[in-house]
Coordinates of C-alpha atoms and ligand atoms in Angstrom, one line a residue:
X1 CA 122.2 -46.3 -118.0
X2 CA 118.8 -47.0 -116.7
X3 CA 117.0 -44.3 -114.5
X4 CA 113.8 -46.0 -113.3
X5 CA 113.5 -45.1 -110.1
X6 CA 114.8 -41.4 -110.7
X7 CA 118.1 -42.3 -108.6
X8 CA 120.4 -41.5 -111.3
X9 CA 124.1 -40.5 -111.0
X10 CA 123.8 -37.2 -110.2
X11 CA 121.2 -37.3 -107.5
X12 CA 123.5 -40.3 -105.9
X13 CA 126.3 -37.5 -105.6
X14 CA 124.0 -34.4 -104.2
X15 CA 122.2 -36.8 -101.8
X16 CA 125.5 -38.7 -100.7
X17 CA 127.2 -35.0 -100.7
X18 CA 129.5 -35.7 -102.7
X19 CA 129.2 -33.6 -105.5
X20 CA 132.5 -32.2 -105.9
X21 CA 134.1 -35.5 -106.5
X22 CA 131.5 -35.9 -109.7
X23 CA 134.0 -35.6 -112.1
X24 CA 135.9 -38.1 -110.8
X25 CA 133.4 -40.7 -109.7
X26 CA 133.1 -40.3 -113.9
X27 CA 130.1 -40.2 -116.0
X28 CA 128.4 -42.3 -118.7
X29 CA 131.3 -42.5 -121.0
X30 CA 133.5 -44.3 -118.6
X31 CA 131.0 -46.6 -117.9
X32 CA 131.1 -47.6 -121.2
X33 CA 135.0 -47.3 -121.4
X34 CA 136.5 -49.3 -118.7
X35 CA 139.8 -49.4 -120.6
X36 CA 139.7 -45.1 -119.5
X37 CA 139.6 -45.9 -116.4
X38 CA 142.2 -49.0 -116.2
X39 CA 144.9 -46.3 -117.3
X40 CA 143.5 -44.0 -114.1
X41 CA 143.7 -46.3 -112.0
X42 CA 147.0 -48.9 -113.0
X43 CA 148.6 -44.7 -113.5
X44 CA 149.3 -44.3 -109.5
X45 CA 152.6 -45.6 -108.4
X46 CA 151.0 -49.0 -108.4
X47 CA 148.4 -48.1 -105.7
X48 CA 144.4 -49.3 -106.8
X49 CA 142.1 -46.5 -106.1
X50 CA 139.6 -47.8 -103.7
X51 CA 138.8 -44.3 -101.8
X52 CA 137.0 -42.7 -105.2
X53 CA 132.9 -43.5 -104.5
X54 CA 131.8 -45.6 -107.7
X55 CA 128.2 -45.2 -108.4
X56 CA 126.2 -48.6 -108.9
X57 CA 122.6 -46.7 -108.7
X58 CA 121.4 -47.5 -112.2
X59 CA 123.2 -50.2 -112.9
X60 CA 120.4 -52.9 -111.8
X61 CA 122.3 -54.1 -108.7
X62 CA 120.9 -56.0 -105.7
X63 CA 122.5 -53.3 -103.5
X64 CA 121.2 -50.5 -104.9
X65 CA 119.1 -50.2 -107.2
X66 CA 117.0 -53.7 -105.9
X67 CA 116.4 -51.4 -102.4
X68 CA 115.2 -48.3 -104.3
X69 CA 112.3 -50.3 -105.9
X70 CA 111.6 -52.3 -102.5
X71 CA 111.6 -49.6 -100.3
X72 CA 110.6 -46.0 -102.5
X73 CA 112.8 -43.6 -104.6
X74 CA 115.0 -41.9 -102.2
X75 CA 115.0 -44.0 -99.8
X76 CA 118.3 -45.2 -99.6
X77 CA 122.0 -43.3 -99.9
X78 CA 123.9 -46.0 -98.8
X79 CA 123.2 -49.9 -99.9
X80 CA 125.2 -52.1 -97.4
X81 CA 123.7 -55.1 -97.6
X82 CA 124.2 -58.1 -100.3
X83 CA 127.7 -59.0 -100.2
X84 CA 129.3 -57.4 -102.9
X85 CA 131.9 -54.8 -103.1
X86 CA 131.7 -51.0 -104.5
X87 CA 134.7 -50.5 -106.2
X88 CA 135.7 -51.2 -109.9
X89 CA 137.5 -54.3 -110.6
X90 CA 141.1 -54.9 -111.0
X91 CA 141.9 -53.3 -114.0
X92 CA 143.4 -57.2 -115.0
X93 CA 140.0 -58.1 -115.4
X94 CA 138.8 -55.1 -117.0
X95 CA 141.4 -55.6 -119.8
X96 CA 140.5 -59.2 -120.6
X97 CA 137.1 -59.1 -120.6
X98 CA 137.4 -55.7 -123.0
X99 CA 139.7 -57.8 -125.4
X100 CA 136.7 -60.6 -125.5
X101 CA 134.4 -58.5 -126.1
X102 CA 136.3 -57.6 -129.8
X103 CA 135.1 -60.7 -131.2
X104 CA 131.3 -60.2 -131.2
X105 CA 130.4 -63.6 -131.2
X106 CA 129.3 -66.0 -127.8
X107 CA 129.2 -69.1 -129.0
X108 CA 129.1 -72.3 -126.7
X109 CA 132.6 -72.4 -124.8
X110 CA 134.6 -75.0 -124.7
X111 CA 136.4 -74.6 -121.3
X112 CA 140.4 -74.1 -121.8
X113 CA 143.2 -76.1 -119.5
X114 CA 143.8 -72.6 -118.6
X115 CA 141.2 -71.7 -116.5
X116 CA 141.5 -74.6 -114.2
X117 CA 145.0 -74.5 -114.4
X118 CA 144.6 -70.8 -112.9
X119 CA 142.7 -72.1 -110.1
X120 CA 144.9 -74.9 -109.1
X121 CA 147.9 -72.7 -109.3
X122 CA 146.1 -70.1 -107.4
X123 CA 145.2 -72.2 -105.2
X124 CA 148.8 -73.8 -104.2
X125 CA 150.7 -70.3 -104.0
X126 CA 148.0 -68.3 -101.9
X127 CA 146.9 -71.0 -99.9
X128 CA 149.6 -74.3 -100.2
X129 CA 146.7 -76.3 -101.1
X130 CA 147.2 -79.2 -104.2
X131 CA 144.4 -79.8 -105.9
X132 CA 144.1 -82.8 -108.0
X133 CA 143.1 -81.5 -111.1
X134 CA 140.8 -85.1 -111.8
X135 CA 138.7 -83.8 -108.7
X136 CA 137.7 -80.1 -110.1
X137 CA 134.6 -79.4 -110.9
X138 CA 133.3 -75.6 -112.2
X139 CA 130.0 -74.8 -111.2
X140 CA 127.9 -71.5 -111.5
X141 CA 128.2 -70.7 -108.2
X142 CA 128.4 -72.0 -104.8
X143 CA 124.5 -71.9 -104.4
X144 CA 124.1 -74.4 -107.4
X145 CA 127.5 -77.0 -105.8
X146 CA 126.0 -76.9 -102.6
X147 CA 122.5 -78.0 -104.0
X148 CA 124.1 -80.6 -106.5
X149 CA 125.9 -81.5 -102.9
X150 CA 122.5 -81.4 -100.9
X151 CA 120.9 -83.5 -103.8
X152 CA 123.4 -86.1 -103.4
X153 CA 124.0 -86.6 -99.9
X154 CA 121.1 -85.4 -98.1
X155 CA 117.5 -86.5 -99.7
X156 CA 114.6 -84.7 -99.1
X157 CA 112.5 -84.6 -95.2
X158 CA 116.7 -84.9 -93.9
X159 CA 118.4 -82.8 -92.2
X160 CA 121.3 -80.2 -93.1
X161 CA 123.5 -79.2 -89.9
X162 CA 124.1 -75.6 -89.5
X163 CA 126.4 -73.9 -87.3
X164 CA 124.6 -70.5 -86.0
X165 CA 123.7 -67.1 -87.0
X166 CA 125.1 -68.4 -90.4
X167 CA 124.5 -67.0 -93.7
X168 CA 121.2 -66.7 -94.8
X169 CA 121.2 -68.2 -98.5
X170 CA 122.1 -71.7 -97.1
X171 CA 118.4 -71.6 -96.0
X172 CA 117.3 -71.3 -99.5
X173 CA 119.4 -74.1 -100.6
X174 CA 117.7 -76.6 -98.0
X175 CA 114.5 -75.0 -99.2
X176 CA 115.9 -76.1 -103.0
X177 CA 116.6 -79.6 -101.9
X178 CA 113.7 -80.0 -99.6
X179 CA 115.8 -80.5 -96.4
X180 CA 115.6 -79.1 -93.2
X181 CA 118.3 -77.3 -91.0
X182 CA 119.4 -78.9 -88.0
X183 CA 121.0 -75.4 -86.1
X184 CA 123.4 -75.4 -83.6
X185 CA 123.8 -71.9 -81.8
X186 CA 126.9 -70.8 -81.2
X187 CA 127.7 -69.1 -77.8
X188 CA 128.7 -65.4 -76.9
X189 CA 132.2 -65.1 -75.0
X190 CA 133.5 -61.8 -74.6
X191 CA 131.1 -60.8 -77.9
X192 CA 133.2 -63.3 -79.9
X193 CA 131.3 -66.3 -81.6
X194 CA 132.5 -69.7 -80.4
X195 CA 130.8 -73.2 -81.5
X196 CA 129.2 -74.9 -79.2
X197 CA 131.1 -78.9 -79.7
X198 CA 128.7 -80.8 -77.3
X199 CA 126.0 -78.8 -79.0
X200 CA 127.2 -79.5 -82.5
X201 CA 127.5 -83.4 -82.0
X202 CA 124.4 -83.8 -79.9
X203 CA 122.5 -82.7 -83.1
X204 CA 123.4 -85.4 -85.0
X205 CA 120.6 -87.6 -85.6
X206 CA 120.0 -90.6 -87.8
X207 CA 118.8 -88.4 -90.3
X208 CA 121.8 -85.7 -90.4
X209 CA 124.3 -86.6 -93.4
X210 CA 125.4 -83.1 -94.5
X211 CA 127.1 -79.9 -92.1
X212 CA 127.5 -76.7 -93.7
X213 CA 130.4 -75.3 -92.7
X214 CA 131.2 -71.5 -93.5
X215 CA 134.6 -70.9 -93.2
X216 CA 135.5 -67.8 -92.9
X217 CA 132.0 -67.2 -91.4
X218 CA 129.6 -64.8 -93.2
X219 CA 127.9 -63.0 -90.9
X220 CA 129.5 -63.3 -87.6
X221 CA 133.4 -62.9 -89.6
X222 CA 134.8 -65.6 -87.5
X223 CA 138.6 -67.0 -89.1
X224 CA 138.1 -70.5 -87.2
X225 CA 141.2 -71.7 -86.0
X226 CA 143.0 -74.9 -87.4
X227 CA 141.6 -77.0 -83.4
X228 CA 138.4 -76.0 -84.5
X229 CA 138.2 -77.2 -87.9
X230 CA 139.6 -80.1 -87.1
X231 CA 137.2 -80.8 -83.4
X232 CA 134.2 -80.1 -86.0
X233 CA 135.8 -82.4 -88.7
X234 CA 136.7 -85.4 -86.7
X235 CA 132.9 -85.0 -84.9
X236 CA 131.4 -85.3 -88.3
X237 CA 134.2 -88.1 -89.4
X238 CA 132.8 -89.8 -86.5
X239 CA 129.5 -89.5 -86.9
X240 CA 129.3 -90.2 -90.9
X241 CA 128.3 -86.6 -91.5
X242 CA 130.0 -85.2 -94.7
X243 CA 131.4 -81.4 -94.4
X244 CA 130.1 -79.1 -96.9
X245 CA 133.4 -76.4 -96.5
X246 CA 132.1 -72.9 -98.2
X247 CA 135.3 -70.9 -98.1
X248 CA 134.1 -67.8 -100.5
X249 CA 135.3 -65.5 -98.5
X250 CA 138.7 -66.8 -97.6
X251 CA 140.6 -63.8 -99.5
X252 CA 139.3 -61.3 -96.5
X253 CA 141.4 -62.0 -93.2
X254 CA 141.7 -58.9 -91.1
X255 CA 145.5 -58.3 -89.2
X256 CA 146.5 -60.7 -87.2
X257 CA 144.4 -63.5 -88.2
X258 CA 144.5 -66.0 -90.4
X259 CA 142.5 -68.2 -93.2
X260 CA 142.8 -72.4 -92.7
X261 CA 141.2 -74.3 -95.4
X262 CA 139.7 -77.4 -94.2
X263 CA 141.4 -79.1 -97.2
X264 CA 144.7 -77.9 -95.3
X265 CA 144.1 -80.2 -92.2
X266 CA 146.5 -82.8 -91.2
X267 CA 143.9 -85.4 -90.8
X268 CA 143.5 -86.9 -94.5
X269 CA 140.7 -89.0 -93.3
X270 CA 138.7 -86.1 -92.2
X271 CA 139.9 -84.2 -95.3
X272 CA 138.7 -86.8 -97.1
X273 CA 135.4 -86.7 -95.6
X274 CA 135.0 -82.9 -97.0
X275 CA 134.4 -80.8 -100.2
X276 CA 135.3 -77.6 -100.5
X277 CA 133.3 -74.9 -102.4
X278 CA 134.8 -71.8 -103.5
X279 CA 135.2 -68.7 -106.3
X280 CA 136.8 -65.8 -107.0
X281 CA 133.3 -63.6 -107.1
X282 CA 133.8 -62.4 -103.4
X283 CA 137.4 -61.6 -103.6
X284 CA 137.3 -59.7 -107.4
X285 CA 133.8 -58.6 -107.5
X286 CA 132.7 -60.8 -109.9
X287 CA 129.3 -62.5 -108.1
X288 CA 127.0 -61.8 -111.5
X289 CA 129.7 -63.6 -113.7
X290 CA 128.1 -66.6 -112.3
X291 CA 131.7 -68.5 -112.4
X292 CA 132.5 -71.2 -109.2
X293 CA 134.4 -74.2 -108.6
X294 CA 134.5 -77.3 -105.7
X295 CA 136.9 -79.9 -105.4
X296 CA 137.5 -82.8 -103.0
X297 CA 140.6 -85.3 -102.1
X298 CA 137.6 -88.0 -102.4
X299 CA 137.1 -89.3 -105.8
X300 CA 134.3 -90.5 -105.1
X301 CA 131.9 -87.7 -103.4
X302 CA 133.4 -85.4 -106.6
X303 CA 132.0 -87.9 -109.3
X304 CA 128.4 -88.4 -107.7
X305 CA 128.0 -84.9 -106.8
X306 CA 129.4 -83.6 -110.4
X307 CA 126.5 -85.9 -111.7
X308 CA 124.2 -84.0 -110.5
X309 CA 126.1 -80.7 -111.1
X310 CA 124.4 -79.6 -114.6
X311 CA 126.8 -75.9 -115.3
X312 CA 127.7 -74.0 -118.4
X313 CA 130.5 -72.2 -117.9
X314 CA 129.8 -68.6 -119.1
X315 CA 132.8 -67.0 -121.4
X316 CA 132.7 -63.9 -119.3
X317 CA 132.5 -65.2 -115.6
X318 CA 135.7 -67.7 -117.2
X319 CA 137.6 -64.9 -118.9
X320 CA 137.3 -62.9 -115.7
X321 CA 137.8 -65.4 -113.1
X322 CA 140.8 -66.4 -114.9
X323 CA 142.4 -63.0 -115.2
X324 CA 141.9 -62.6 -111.7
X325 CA 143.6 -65.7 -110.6
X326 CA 146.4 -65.0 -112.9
X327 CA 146.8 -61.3 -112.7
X328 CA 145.0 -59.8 -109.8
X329 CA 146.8 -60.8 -106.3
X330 CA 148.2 -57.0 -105.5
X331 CA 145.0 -55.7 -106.2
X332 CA 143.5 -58.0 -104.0
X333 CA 146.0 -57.6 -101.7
X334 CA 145.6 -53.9 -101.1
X335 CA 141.8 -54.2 -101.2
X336 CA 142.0 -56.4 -98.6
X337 CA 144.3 -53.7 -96.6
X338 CA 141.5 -51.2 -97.7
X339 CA 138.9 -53.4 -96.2
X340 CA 140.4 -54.2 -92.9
X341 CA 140.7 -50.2 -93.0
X342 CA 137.1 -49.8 -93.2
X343 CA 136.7 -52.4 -90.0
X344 CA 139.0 -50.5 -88.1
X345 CA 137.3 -47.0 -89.2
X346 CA 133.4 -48.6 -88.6
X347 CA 134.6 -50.6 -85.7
X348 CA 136.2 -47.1 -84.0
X349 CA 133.1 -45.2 -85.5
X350 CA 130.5 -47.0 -83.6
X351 CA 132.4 -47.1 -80.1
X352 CA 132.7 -43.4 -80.2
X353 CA 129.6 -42.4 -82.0
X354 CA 126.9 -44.9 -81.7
X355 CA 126.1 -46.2 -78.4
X356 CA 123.0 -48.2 -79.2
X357 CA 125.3 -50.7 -81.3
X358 CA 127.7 -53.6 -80.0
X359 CA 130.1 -54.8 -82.5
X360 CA 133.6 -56.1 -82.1
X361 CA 136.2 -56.1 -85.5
X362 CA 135.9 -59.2 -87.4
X363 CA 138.4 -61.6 -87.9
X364 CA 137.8 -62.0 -91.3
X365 CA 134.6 -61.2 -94.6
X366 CA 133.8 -57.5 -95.4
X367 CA 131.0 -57.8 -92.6
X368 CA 129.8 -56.4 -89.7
X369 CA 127.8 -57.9 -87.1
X370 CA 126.2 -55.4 -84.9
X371 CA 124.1 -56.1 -81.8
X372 CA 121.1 -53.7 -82.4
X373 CA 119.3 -55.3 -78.9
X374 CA 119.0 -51.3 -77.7
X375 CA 118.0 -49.9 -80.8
X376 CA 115.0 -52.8 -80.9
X377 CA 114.7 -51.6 -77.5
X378 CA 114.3 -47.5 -78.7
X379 CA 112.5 -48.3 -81.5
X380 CA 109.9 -50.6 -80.0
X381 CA 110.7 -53.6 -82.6
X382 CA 109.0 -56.4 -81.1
X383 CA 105.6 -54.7 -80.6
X384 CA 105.8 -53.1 -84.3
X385 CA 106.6 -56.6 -85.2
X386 CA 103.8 -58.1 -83.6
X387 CA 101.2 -55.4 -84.5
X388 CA 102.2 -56.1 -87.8
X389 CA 101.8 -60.0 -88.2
X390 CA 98.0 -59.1 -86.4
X391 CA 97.3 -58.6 -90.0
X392 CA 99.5 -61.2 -91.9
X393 CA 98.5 -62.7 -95.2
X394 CA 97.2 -66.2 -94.7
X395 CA 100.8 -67.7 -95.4
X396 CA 103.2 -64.7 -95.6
X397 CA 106.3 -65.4 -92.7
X398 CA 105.7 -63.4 -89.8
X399 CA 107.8 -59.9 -89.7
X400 CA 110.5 -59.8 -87.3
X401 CA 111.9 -57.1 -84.8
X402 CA 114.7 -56.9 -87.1
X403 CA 113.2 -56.5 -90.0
X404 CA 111.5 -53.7 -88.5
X405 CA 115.4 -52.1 -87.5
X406 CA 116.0 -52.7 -91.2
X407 CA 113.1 -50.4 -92.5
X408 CA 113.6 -48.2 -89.5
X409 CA 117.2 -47.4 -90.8
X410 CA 116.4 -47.0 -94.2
X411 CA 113.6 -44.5 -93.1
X412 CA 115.8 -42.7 -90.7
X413 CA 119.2 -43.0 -91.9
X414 CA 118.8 -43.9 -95.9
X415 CA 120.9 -46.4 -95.3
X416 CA 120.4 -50.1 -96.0
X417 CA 121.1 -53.2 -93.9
X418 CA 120.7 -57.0 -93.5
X419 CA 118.2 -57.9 -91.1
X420 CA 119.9 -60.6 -88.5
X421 CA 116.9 -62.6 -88.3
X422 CA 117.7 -64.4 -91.8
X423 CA 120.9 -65.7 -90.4
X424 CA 119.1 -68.2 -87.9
X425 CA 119.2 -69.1 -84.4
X426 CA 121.1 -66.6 -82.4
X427 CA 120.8 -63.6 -85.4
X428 CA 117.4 -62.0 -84.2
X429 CA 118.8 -59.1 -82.1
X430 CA 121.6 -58.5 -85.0
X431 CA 122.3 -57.2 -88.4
X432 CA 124.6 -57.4 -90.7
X433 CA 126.7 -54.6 -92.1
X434 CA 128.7 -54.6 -96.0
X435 CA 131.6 -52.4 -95.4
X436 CA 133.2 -53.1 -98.6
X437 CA 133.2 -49.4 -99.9
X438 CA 134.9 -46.5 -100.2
X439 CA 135.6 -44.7 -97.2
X440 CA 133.8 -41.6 -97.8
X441 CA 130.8 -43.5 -98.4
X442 CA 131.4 -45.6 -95.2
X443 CA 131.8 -42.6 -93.4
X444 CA 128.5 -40.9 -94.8
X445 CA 126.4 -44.0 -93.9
X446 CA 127.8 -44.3 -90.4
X447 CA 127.1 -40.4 -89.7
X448 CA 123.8 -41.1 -90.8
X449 CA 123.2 -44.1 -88.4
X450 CA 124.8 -42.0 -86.0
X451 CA 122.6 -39.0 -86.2
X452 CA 119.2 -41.5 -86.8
X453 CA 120.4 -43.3 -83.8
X454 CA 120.6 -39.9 -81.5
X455 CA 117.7 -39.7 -80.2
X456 CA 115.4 -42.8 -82.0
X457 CA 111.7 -43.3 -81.2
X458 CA 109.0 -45.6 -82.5
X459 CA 107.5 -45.3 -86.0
X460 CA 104.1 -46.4 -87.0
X461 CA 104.5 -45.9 -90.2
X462 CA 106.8 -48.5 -91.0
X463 CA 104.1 -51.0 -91.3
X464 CA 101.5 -49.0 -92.7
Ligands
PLP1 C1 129.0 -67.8 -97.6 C2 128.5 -67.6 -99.0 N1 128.3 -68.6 -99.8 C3 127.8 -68.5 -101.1 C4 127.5 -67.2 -101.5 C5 126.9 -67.1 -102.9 O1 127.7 -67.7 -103.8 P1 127.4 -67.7 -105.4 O2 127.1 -66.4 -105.8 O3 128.7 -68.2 -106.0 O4 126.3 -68.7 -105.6 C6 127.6 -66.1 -100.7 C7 127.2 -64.8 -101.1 O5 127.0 -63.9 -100.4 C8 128.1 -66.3 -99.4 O6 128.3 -65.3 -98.5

C-alpha cells in the first residue's frame, strides 16, 4: 500500500478515533485477500457489513488520497466528495474477479452473450424495462456515451440543455465536444427542487438539439415523477430536442419514493426520442472498472451514436459488472437501506446540531445538498473570494464563495466537500455532501462540521 503523503492506515484510525476497531477495519493482508474477507462478511446471518469503517487512504482514490495531495497531509479525516461509496464490494464480485485473476493472462476480450444478457435481464426484473438486445451498446462509462452522444447530435458552437444545479462533470463533456450549456434553473418550493417547464422550453433555440437529463438527479437527489418526465419529454419531442436520460444512480431511492426510467414512459414516441445511459459503477462500487452501457428503442440514434462510440471493454470492469447484475441484488438492497439510514441520521444530525446548514432528505442518490448561504455569511466567502481573484492568473477561473466553504471545511473540520458552484446556475450558495459510508465515519465528519461550525469566523489564510 502506498504511503506518500504519510496518511497511512494507522494514522487514518487514530485521527478518525477509531482505533479500537483497527483490527477489524483489517490490515495489509486483507487488502490483498479479499476472499478473507468475503467469508467475514457473507458469515452474518446474511446481513452485508456496511457499519465497519474501510480505509481507502493509500489506495490512490479521488476521495481520499487525491484531497490529501490537493490540500496538505493531514488535512482531511473524512473524504465526502466524488461519488463513490466506502464500503467493500459485494463479496459476489469479490469472488469473480478473484477467480479471474487465476489465469494470469489479459489478453484482448472478446465480450460474452453473458454480460449483456445480465444487463438486459437485470434490467427487466428490477426495473420492467425490455431492452432490445440489437440496441445495446457497452461503453466505458457514461462520460465517454454521452460525448459519443454530444458528438453526434450536437456539433460544436451548439448548445446542450441543462436542467439546474446539475452534476458537474456534464460541463466537462460540453467542454469535450465544444458545446455550450443552455441552463435552466430550477425553482425552490418548500426547499424541494422543481423544474421550471416555461423556463425549460423557452430555452430552446435553433441551435439546442441535445437535453441532459439526470434522472435520479445528482446533486439536488430529486426521484422525478412519471408527469415530469413525461412534460420534459413531450417538450423536447416537440421541439426536436433529443433527451440524453443519465440514470446512474437509479439503484438509490430513499423510502417512499420511487425510480421512473424514461424508457418506462407510456409515450413510445417520446421514448423513442431518448437514450438512456447507465452502469452498475454507482450502485456496486465499481466507477474505476471503467464498464457502462446505453441503449435506445430508436435504431437509428443507437447506430450513429455507437459509430462514434470507440470502447474496449476491460475484462475486470465486465467480470465485475456481470457478477453484480447476476449475483448482487440483496447486497444492493440492504446498502440501499444502509444509505437511506445515513440520510435519515445526516438529515436529523444537521437539524439538531448544525444550524448554519439547510438541507431536506433526498428522494433519491447518496447525496446531500446543503444550503451553506449562513456559513458564506460567517465565514465571509464572497469577500475571500473576491480578494482572491484580485490576484488571478491571467486565465485561471475566478474562485468562488463556495470554493472558499470547501477549503474552510477542510481547514476547520478535516472534512472534505463538493463545492456547489460546479453544479451551475442555482449551486453557488450550496455543496454537495457523499454520505455513502459507514455510519461511524458519517457521524465523526458531522461532529466535526458541527463543532467547526460553532462559532466560525473568517480565515485569511485560505488563500494565502
Ligand atoms: C450523473 C452522473 N453521470 C455520470 C457519472 C460518471 O459516470 P462514469 O464514471 O461511468 O463515466 C457520474 C459520476 O459521479 C454521475 O454522477
Amino acid at each position: 500500500m502506498s504511503q506518500h503523503d504519510g496518511f497511512d492506515r494507522r494514522s487514518f484510525l487514530k485521527n478518525a478515533g477509531l482505533t479500537a476497531l483497527a483490527g477489524a477495519v483489517g490490515s495489509r493482508s486483507a487488502l490483498a485477500s479479499p476472499v478473507a474477507g468475503l467469508e467475514t462478511i457473507a458469515a452474518t446471518n446474511g446481513k452485508f457489513d456496511f457499519d465497519t469503517p474501510y480505509n481507502r487512504f493509500g489506495t490512490d482514490c479521488v476521495k481520499y488520497d487525491q484531497q490529501i495531495r490537493v490540500f496538505g497531509k493531514d488535512s482531511v479525516q473524512v473524504g465526502m466528495g466524488i461519488a463513490d461509496m466506502d464500503f467493500k464490494v459485494a463479496p459476489v464480485i469479490t469472488q469473480a474477479l478473484n477467480e479471474r485473476m487465476q489465469h494470469e493472462n489479459w489478453g484482448y476480450l472478446d465480450m460474452p452473450k453473458s454480460f449483456p444478457d445480465s444487463v438486459i435481464a437485470w434490467n427487466k426484473q428490477r426495473y420492467d424495462i425490455d431492452i432490445n438486445p440489437e440496441s445495446l451498446v457497452i461503453t466505458t462509462g457514461v462520460h465517454p456515451g454521452l460525448i459519443a452522444a454530444l458528438r453526434t447530435f450536437s456539433p460544436p458552437g451548439t448548445k446542450v440543455l441543462l436542467i439546474t444545479p446539475t452534476y458537474n462533470g456534464f460541463y466537462s463533456d460540453l467542454t469535450y465536444t465544444g458545446t455550450k450549456p443552455e441552463e435552466s434553473p430550477m425553482k425552490v418550493v418548500n426547499g424541494r427542487y422543481t423544474i421550471d417547464f416555461d423556463d425549460f422550453e423557452r430555452r430552446i433555440g435553433p441551435d439546442t438539439n441535445t437535453f441532459i437529463l439526470c434522472n435520479p438527479q445528482n446533486p439536488t437527489g430529486n426521484c422525478w415523477s412519471r408527469e415530469d418526465l413525461m412534460h420534459l419529454g413531450e417538450i423536447c419531442l416537440k421541439r426536436r430536442v433529443i433527451v440524453l436520460a443519465d440514470e446512474i444512480h437509479c439503484d438509490f431511492v430513499t423510502k417512499g419514493n420511487k425510480y421512473t426510467p424514461f424508457a418506462s414512459l407510456a409515450n413510445k414516441d417520446v421514448v423513442r426520442n431518448s437514450i438512456t445511459f447507465k452502469a452498475a459503477s454507482k450502485s456496486f462500487g465499481l466507477a474505476a472498472m471503467k464498464c457502462a452501457w446505453f441503449f435506445s428503442d430508436n435504431m437509428d440514434y443507437v447506430s450513429r451514436v455507437k459509430a462514434l462510440n470507440r470502447a474496449d471493454l476491460t475484462t475486470l470492469g465486465m467480470i465485475a459488472s456481470r457478477a453484480a447484475y447476476r449475483g448482487g441484488e440483496d447486497w444492493l438492497n440492504q446498502c440501499v437501506d444502509y444509505i437511506d439510514g445515513n440520510h435519515d441520521f445526516a438529515d436529523s444530525f444537521i437539524r439538531s446540531n448544525i444550524p448554519l446548514i439547510k438541507t431536506v432528505k433526498p428522494q433519491g442518490t447518496y447525496l446531500s445538498w446543503l444550503d451553506v448561504s449562513a456559513v458564506i455569511d460567517r465565514i465571509g466567502a464572497n469577500e475571500l473570494a473576491a480578494q482572491a481573484n484580485k490576484n488571478l492568473a491571467p486565465g485561471a477561473k475566478p474562485l468562488t464563495p463556495s470554493q472558499m466553504v470547501e477549503r474552510w471545511l477542510v481547514r476547520h473540520a478535516k472534512v472534505h466537500l463538493n463545492n456547489g458552484a460546479s453544479y451551475g446556475v442555482g449551486g453557488e450558495h450550496c455543496m454537495r455532501m457523499n454520505i455513502a459510508t459507514s455510519r461511524k465515519t458519517l457521524e465523526l465528519a458531522l461532529n466535526n462540521m458541527a463543532s467547526a461550525l460553532k462559532n466560525p469566523a473568517p480565515d485569511k489564510t485560505l488563500i494565502d
